[in-house]
Amino acid sequence: MKQQARSVFELSDHLSSKGDPTLVSDDERHLAAVRDTLEQSISDLSARLDERRRAPTGKVREVLDRDMEVHRLSARLRTLRRFGSDLCLGRMVGADDLEPVYVGRLGLTDRDGRRLLIDWRSPAAEPFFAATHAHPMGLASRRRYRWNLGRVSDYWDEVFTEDGFEGHAALDDQSAFIASLGAHRSDRMRDVLSTIQADQDAIVRAGSGGALVVDGGPGTGKTVVALHRTAHLLYSDSRVGHRRGGVLFVGPHQPYLAYVADVLPSLGEEGVQTCTVRDLVPEGGTTRTEADPEAARLKESAHLVDERPPKTGTTVSTPWCDLRLSADDWAEAFGSVDPGTAHNEARETILDELVEILLDQLADRTDEEVAPPTLRATLLRDVELLTTLHRAWPLLEPTDLVGDLWTVPAYLRLCAPWLDADQIQRLQREEPEAWTISDLPFLDAARRRLGDPRASEHRRRREASAATEHERRSSVIDTLLEADDDGEGLVTMLRHRDLQDTLVDGDGLPSADPDLLAGPFAHIVVDEAQELTDAQWRMLLPRCPSRNFTVVGDRAQARHGFTESWRDRLERVGFDRVTLASLSVNYRTPEEVMAEAEPVIRAELPDANVPTSVRASGIPVRHGPLSDLREVVDSWLAENPEGTACVIGHPAFRATPRVRSLSPDLVKGLEFDLVVLVDPDRFGEGVEGAVDRYVAMTRATQRLVILTSP
């Protein structure tokens, strides 16, 4: 006898009324079909993938097509294997429709062509997230599922018409949704796609042109919006896809990136580059904070390099006659460089222009024809010419240039003549490469402005290798042509130079390792953007020439203050199109914690955007002595076996898998069931101290404990 399939619904006893077959039987059948189709899709994809991998290939085009297909199938297979029936988020019923429409993380169609799920990012799915009682968007009802280990552990219904109450469980003010907000947190951001609210969804689906600023206080879902908007842009905007530049996602620190690491893959997007501002520069991982705040402020502005052509002429000896490069000739060669060309890479352009200038002189002074490559080879052996060029346009290492700024006062004075003697002295240090966070924008700008000092060497090696490869292939082709008896057919196609070029394996030629964070990107998403300095914004802008950004932050959480408007800040650093959006509902932090946190930030920033909490935990904030620390943490862990905790401000506290120990500056973007603040008065004075206390308090989703030393 065939065993009966296990129910998709697994409701606890107090939710037994929601298990009534009249309420869930249709869902049972549909979700079972989703599961079966998903399993069949995985099986079919696996077979197709194995077939493509075994497929014989010969021509270059066939190899490329096969590899692209293998990559596409593998990515789809990884995504599908993450889910079972929980691929489905919920369903909605239109006011004029009888059949529900089910919304999923991905679209899914069975073998008969029946649409089982519509992708959450499609326009047809928008009412599932955006409908409200004031604007039902044509819906009669909506049902959202809460999943646990592949089973529906709860669901809640919303009704938008009087006729919609039939066939639904008793409505209890979205209790399942409110309960989900207070659920235990883990060391990874939990799945929140099914609970995205209308105010958040509107921002997720907003257009991608210009800079969209999402301003919101703690717990309003800024990070949720940033991540889901990233996935939505890649799905909906053809200008943003991975082949068009893709999206760069910038977070505040590495613990944050680890916390959100699973979100984008769970939304079907695995190709998004994620980083912190420090990661944009190789030296970022070893930097320290600038000890002198005034030095940090001064480093927000300074030009890096200024090339000047020689002011005197140069004699060039050649086998044909001596030639003369005047100061005007040098200026002409320097002027031939396109403004966007990197400094080190522009040397080749200057040499090419010098060759043209000297070829014209040779034509006037001798009847002998000299090929440009021949003259160029001669110039590269001229010591005086190369010495003059090196002095006027040296090949520069970015680290050497920036290090010289802080160790050679005369050089800094040359590059930044507006600085006075005291400011120049303040910026000096003994070790040129004792990098600080404030140096990173200079190092990044130097790399962009200077380029690779070995670019010419890489190019010459690549050209030499390509020439060798061409010669080898030509030898093989000549052999094949000689063996061709009738001189007709496909073999004769090998005579064409274009086809011969395609036979050279470019991937096997020498090349520098690509910088995956260099861009250009089609869109950049920045979370906790209120912390970026003007100089750090200038690190990001060149990586997205279109200036299409999603800027997510809260002015009230800026540790160093944020007195101007978002528009003023962004327009000053180079944005030309700025749109503002605001989030004002706190879905994370309970009322009890917000009542403690709000006065802390209001004391320093009376106009702070403090959001309104939508729930109460029933757990009051606890105050006590530091000696209670171990008892507080241990008792919480014992009573909440699935809970997480964070001790903030106690470096000596030993962390465990369920208890983090962090400094105030590393908790932004994170959330924990229990937060224990140790001696918050020691976090600092003024705005910075108030922001650190405010941010730390609002990380708590259930309980806040404040402990102080005697």
XYZ file of N, CA, C and O in Angstrom, residues 402-513:
448
model
N 51.689 58.002 -1.973
C 50.938 58.423 -0.788
C 51.853 58.463 0.434
O 51.741 59.361 1.278
N 52.775 57.501 0.539
C 53.719 57.526 1.654
C 54.572 58.783 1.646
O 54.873 59.356 2.705
N 54.959 59.249 0.448
C 55.761 60.475 0.351
C 54.983 61.699 0.823
O 55.573 62.652 1.351
N 53.681 61.695 0.630
C 52.891 62.838 1.088
C 53.062 63.067 2.581
O 53.095 64.208 3.053
N 53.159 61.977 3.350
C 53.172 62.098 4.813
C 54.582 62.070 5.397
O 54.738 62.148 6.616
N 55.605 61.963 4.551
C 56.984 61.931 5.060
C 57.892 62.967 4.398
O 59.017 63.174 4.878
N 57.447 63.590 3.327
C 58.253 64.603 2.632
C 57.458 65.910 2.612
O 56.590 66.104 1.749
N 57.723 66.815 3.555
C 56.927 68.051 3.631
C 56.914 68.855 2.335
O 55.881 69.410 1.957
N 58.051 68.908 1.644
C 58.103 69.694 0.405
C 57.158 69.132 -0.646
O 56.532 69.885 -1.406
N 57.030 67.798 -0.701
C 56.138 67.181 -1.688
C 54.676 67.467 -1.344
O 53.873 67.776 -2.225
N 54.332 67.369 -0.073
C 52.965 67.680 0.334
C 52.653 69.149 0.062
O 51.548 69.486 -0.383
N 53.630 70.018 0.291
C 53.422 71.446 0.033
C 53.185 71.687 -1.452
O 52.358 72.525 -1.845
N 53.900 70.927 -2.301
C 53.718 71.059 -3.748
C 52.335 70.594 -4.174
O 51.672 71.223 -5.004
N 51.877 69.460 -3.608
C 50.593 68.886 -4.008
C 49.407 69.614 -3.386
O 48.311 69.617 -3.954
N 49.590 70.185 -2.217
C 48.485 70.850 -1.514
C 48.957 72.211 -1.024
O 49.178 72.414 0.181
N 49.147 73.171 -1.928
C 49.708 74.474 -1.537
C 48.803 75.268 -0.601
O 49.258 76.247 -0.005
N 47.543 74.874 -0.456
C 46.634 75.596 0.434
C 46.862 75.266 1.907
O 46.333 75.938 2.786
N 47.615 74.222 2.201
C 47.885 73.860 3.593
C 48.946 74.793 4.170
O 49.943 75.122 3.514
N 48.752 75.235 5.444
C 49.770 76.061 6.083
C 50.828 75.178 6.729
O 50.723 73.945 6.728
N 51.845 75.803 7.283
C 52.988 75.054 7.823
C 52.571 74.130 8.960
O 53.048 72.987 9.060
N 51.683 74.596 9.828
C 51.245 73.765 10.951
C 50.470 72.541 10.460
O 50.632 71.433 10.987
N 49.631 72.734 9.461
C 48.854 71.609 8.934
C 49.752 70.586 8.250
O 49.561 69.372 8.395
N 50.744 71.070 7.503
C 51.683 70.153 6.850
C 52.437 69.343 7.894
O 52.609 68.122 7.760
N 52.879 70.018 8.963
C 53.594 69.306 10.016
C 52.705 68.285 10.701
O 53.143 67.192 11.059
N 51.434 68.621 10.856
C 50.502 67.722 11.536
C 50.293 66.426 10.751
O 49.992 65.372 11.318
N 50.427 66.501 9.445
C 50.193 65.336 8.594
C 51.426 64.451 8.432
O 51.336 63.383 7.837
N 52.565 64.910 8.933
C 53.789 64.136 8.767
C 53.868 62.994 9.783
O 53.332 63.074 10.880
N 54.557 61.901 9.382
C 54.794 60.777 10.277
C 56.107 60.116 9.878
O 56.611 60.326 8.766
N 56.636 59.295 10.768
C 57.939 58.685 10.526
C 57.866 57.534 9.531
O 58.730 57.389 8.663
N 56.855 56.681 9.668
C 56.742 55.516 8.795
C 55.804 55.822 7.623
O 54.617 56.061 7.836
N 56.296 55.829 6.410
C 55.436 56.204 5.272
C 54.269 55.251 5.051
O 53.213 55.663 4.580
N 54.430 53.963 5.392
C 53.382 52.981 5.117
C 52.683 52.513 6.391
O 52.146 51.406 6.441
N 52.655 53.357 7.418
C 51.867 53.063 8.621
C 50.424 53.489 8.341
O 49.915 54.472 8.860
N 49.747 52.711 7.502
C 48.477 53.143 6.926
C 47.370 53.264 7.969
O 47.273 52.466 8.902
N 46.539 54.287 7.766
C 45.353 54.494 8.586
C 44.116 54.433 7.695
O 44.217 54.472 6.460
N 42.956 54.368 8.319
C 41.702 54.355 7.562
C 41.598 55.596 6.688
O 41.103 55.547 5.556
N 42.090 56.724 7.208
C 41.997 57.980 6.448
C 42.892 57.990 5.221
O 42.721 58.826 4.327
N 43.871 57.072 5.160
C 44.742 56.988 3.984
C 44.094 56.236 2.826
O 44.535 56.370 1.678
N 43.076 55.421 3.125
C 42.530 54.541 2.085
C 41.999 55.302 0.873
O 42.236 54.876 -0.261
N 41.262 56.412 1.050
C 40.827 57.140 -0.158
C 41.997 57.622 -1.011
O 41.904 57.648 -2.245
N 43.123 58.002 -0.366
C 44.296 58.429 -1.127
C 44.899 57.258 -1.898
O 45.260 57.393 -3.064
N 45.019 56.109 -1.231
C 45.582 54.939 -1.902
C 44.697 54.497 -3.061
O 45.194 54.131 -4.138
N 43.390 54.539 -2.856
C 42.467 54.149 -3.929
C 42.548 55.132 -5.088
O 42.618 54.729 -6.260
N 42.532 56.437 -4.770
C 42.624 57.449 -5.831
C 43.953 57.345 -6.564
O 44.022 57.515 -7.790
N 45.029 57.049 -5.811
C 46.340 56.922 -6.454
C 46.358 55.752 -7.428
O 46.899 55.856 -8.531
N 45.761 54.633 -7.036
C 45.732 53.477 -7.941
C 44.931 53.800 -9.195
O 45.295 53.385 -10.300
N 43.825 54.497 -9.032
C 43.020 54.838 -10.208
C 43.738 55.862 -11.081
O 43.688 55.788 -12.308
N 44.362 56.830 -10.432
C 45.009 57.888 -11.196
C 46.301 57.406 -11.846
O 46.640 57.791 -12.966
N 47.024 56.548 -11.143
C 48.326 56.112 -11.641
C 48.234 54.878 -12.516
O 48.966 54.764 -13.496
N 47.363 53.932 -12.137
C 47.305 52.679 -12.863
C 48.462 51.768 -12.480
O 49.242 52.043 -11.568
N 48.588 50.682 -13.178
C 49.605 49.677 -12.888
C 50.950 50.114 -13.471
O 51.070 50.303 -14.679
N 51.982 50.279 -12.626
C 53.285 50.682 -13.183
C 53.895 49.620 -14.080
O 54.835 49.903 -14.827
N 53.374 48.404 -14.006
C 53.875 47.331 -14.863
C 52.937 47.027 -16.029
O 53.033 45.963 -16.652
N 52.019 47.970 -16.323
C 51.051 47.735 -17.395
C 51.743 47.516 -18.742
O 51.376 46.612 -19.507
N 52.752 48.333 -19.033
C 53.456 48.190 -20.312
C 54.169 46.853 -20.390
O 54.178 46.191 -21.430
N 54.764 46.446 -19.266
C 55.453 45.158 -19.234
C 54.470 44.017 -19.473
O 54.745 43.086 -20.238
N 53.297 44.080 -18.805
C 52.280 43.048 -19.002
C 51.845 42.994 -20.461
O 51.680 41.906 -21.027
N 51.642 44.179 -21.060
C 51.176 44.211 -22.441
C 52.225 43.637 -23.390
O 51.900 42.869 -24.298
N 53.492 44.000 -23.172
C 54.547 43.477 -24.057
C 54.673 41.962 -23.920
O 54.858 41.252 -24.913
N 54.568 41.463 -22.675
C 54.638 40.008 -22.478
C 53.463 39.324 -23.165
O 53.613 38.267 -23.791
N 52.281 39.934 -23.057
C 51.102 39.344 -23.685
C 51.239 39.359 -25.201
O 50.911 38.377 -25.877
N 51.729 40.489 -25.752
C 51.899 40.579 -27.201
C 52.936 39.574 -27.693
O 52.762 38.938 -28.747
N 54.031 39.412 -26.920
C 55.059 38.451 -27.323
C 54.523 37.024 -27.276
O 54.777 36.208 -28.178
N 53.745 36.722 -26.224
C 53.165 35.382 -26.119
C 52.157 35.139 -27.231
O 52.087 34.043 -27.793
N 51.362 36.187 -27.550
C 50.382 36.043 -28.625
C 51.081 35.810 -29.966
O 50.631 35.003 -30.790
N 52.197 36.530 -30.181
C 52.932 36.347 -31.439
C 53.486 34.926 -31.538
O 53.432 34.294 -32.603
N 54.010 34.431 -30.417
C 54.517 33.053 -30.407
C 53.406 32.056 -30.680
O 53.566 31.095 -31.433
N 52.241 32.298 -30.059
C 51.100 31.402 -30.248
C 50.619 31.451 -31.697
O 50.300 30.423 -32.299
N 50.584 32.663 -32.280
C 50.193 32.795 -33.690
C 51.147 32.008 -34.589
O 50.720 31.324 -35.525
N 52.432 32.124 -34.295
C 53.425 31.436 -35.121
C 53.240 29.922 -35.028
O 53.318 29.205 -36.036
N 52.983 29.433 -33.821
C 52.792 27.993 -33.652
C 51.541 27.527 -34.385
O 51.557 26.507 -35.087
N 50.431 28.272 -34.233
C 49.197 27.888 -34.917
C 49.364 27.969 -36.433
O 48.831 27.142 -37.168
N 50.084 28.991 -36.895
C 50.293 29.132 -38.343
C 51.034 27.934 -38.902
O 50.750 27.455 -40.012
N 51.999 27.423 -38.128
C 52.743 26.248 -38.570
C 51.819 25.037 -38.710
O 51.904 24.283 -39.689
N 50.918 24.870 -37.735
C 49.965 23.761 -37.798
C 49.033 23.933 -38.991
O 48.740 22.982 -39.733
N 48.551 25.169 -39.194
C 47.629 25.433 -40.305
C 48.299 25.171 -41.648
O 47.707 24.583 -42.564
N 49.559 25.610 -41.772
C 50.280 25.369 -43.030
C 50.383 23.870 -43.308
O 50.231 23.425 -44.461
N 50.626 23.094 -42.259
C 50.722 21.640 -42.428
C 49.399 21.065 -42.902
O 49.347 20.206 -43.798
N 48.277 21.539 -42.310
C 46.955 21.054 -42.710
C 46.645 21.431 -44.158
O 46.088 20.636 -44.923
N 46.999 22.654 -44.544
C 46.724 23.101 -45.908
C 47.544 22.307 -46.925
O 47.065 21.988 -48.015
N 48.779 21.995 -46.560
C 49.612 21.212 -47.474
C 49.067 19.805 -47.665
O 49.219 19.194 -48.727
N 48.395 19.297 -46.605
C 47.853 17.932 -46.684
C 46.500 17.883 -47.373
O 45.968 16.801 -47.624
N 45.925 19.050 -47.654
C 44.608 19.100 -48.294
C 44.778 18.869 -49.795
O 45.343 19.705 -50.503
N 44.261 17.740 -50.272
C 44.496 17.341 -51.664
C 43.803 18.248 -52.667
O 44.387 18.659 -53.669
N 42.503 18.554 -52.422
C 41.759 19.265 -53.461
C 41.767 20.766 -53.271
O 41.304 21.508 -54.136
N 42.281 21.267 -52.123
C 42.329 22.722 -51.915
C 40.977 23.345 -51.752
O 40.817 24.545 -51.998
N 39.982 22.559 -51.400
C 38.643 23.095 -51.226
C 38.108 22.660 -49.864
O 38.749 21.936 -49.109
N 36.914 23.124 -49.541
C 36.243 22.687 -48.321
C 36.630 23.520 -47.111
O 37.206 24.608 -47.205
N 36.323 22.944 -45.943
C 36.475 23.684 -44.692
C 37.931 24.014 -44.384
O 38.227 25.031 -43.754
N 38.851 23.142 -44.802
C 40.252 23.376 -44.468
C 40.736 24.704 -45.035
O 41.532 25.420 -44.415
N 40.225 25.088 -46.213
C 40.684 26.331 -46.829
C 40.277 27.557 -46.018
O 40.869 28.627 -46.172
N 39.275 27.415 -45.147
C 38.860 28.543 -44.308
C 39.978 28.961 -43.353
O 40.008 30.088 -42.855
N 40.922 28.039 -43.110
C 42.014 28.353 -42.202
C 42.954 29.411 -42.767
O 43.816 29.928 -42.063
N 42.788 29.724 -44.072
C 43.623 30.760 -44.664
C 43.246 32.153 -44.142
O 44.052 33.076 -44.197
N 42.030 32.314 -43.635
C 41.558 33.636 -43.218
C 42.173 34.033 -41.879
O 42.145 33.275 -40.910
N 42.697 35.251 -41.830
C 43.362 35.738 -40.625
C 42.408 35.814 -39.436
O 42.786 35.507 -38.299
N 41.152 36.240 -39.665
C 40.199 36.367 -38.559
C 39.994 35.038 -37.863
O 39.931 34.967 -36.628
N 39.863 33.984 -38.642
C 39.658 32.668 -38.040
C 40.915 32.221 -37.304
O 40.846 31.640 -36.223
N 42.080 32.519 -37.870
C 43.315 32.151 -37.191
C 43.415 32.855 -35.839
O 43.872 32.274 -34.856
N 42.976 34.112 -35.781
C 43.019 34.848 -34.515
C 42.128 34.196 -33.465
O 42.464 34.157 -32.279
N 40.963 33.684 -33.890
C 40.040 33.082 -32.916
C 40.593 31.787 -32.352
O 40.166 31.333 -31.294
N 41.556 31.178 -33.037
C 42.123 29.926 -32.555
C 43.156 30.129 -31.455
O 43.583 29.183 -30.816
N 43.569 31.383 -31.222
C 44.528 31.668 -30.161
C 43.787 31.718 -28.834
O 42.795 32.442 -28.681
N 44.229 30.953 -27.874
C 43.603 30.881 -26.557
C 44.028 32.085 -25.724
O 45.101 32.106 -25.129
N 43.168 33.108 -25.678
C 43.485 34.311 -24.915
C 43.605 34.069 -23.434
O 44.355 34.742 -22.729
N 42.847 33.095 -22.913
C 42.895 32.817 -21.477
C 44.255 32.292 -21.043
O 44.634 32.407 -19.878
N 44.974 31.697 -21.968
C 46.266 31.145 -21.604
C 47.400 32.149 -21.687
O 48.534 31.834 -21.328
N 47.124 33.369 -22.157
C 48.165 34.375 -22.278
C 48.399 35.061 -20.938
O 47.498 35.158 -20.110
N 49.622 35.567 -20.688
C 49.916 36.235 -19.417
C 49.029 37.459 -19.234
O 48.790 38.229 -20.165
N 48.526 37.656 -18.015
C 47.706 38.825 -17.707
C 47.724 39.059 -16.214
O 47.998 38.151 -15.429
N 47.451 40.297 -15.816
C 47.385 40.628 -14.393
C 46.071 40.113 -13.818
O 45.068 40.008 -14.521
N 46.074 39.782 -12.531
C 44.849 39.323 -11.884
C 43.828 40.456 -11.861
O 44.156 41.589 -11.498
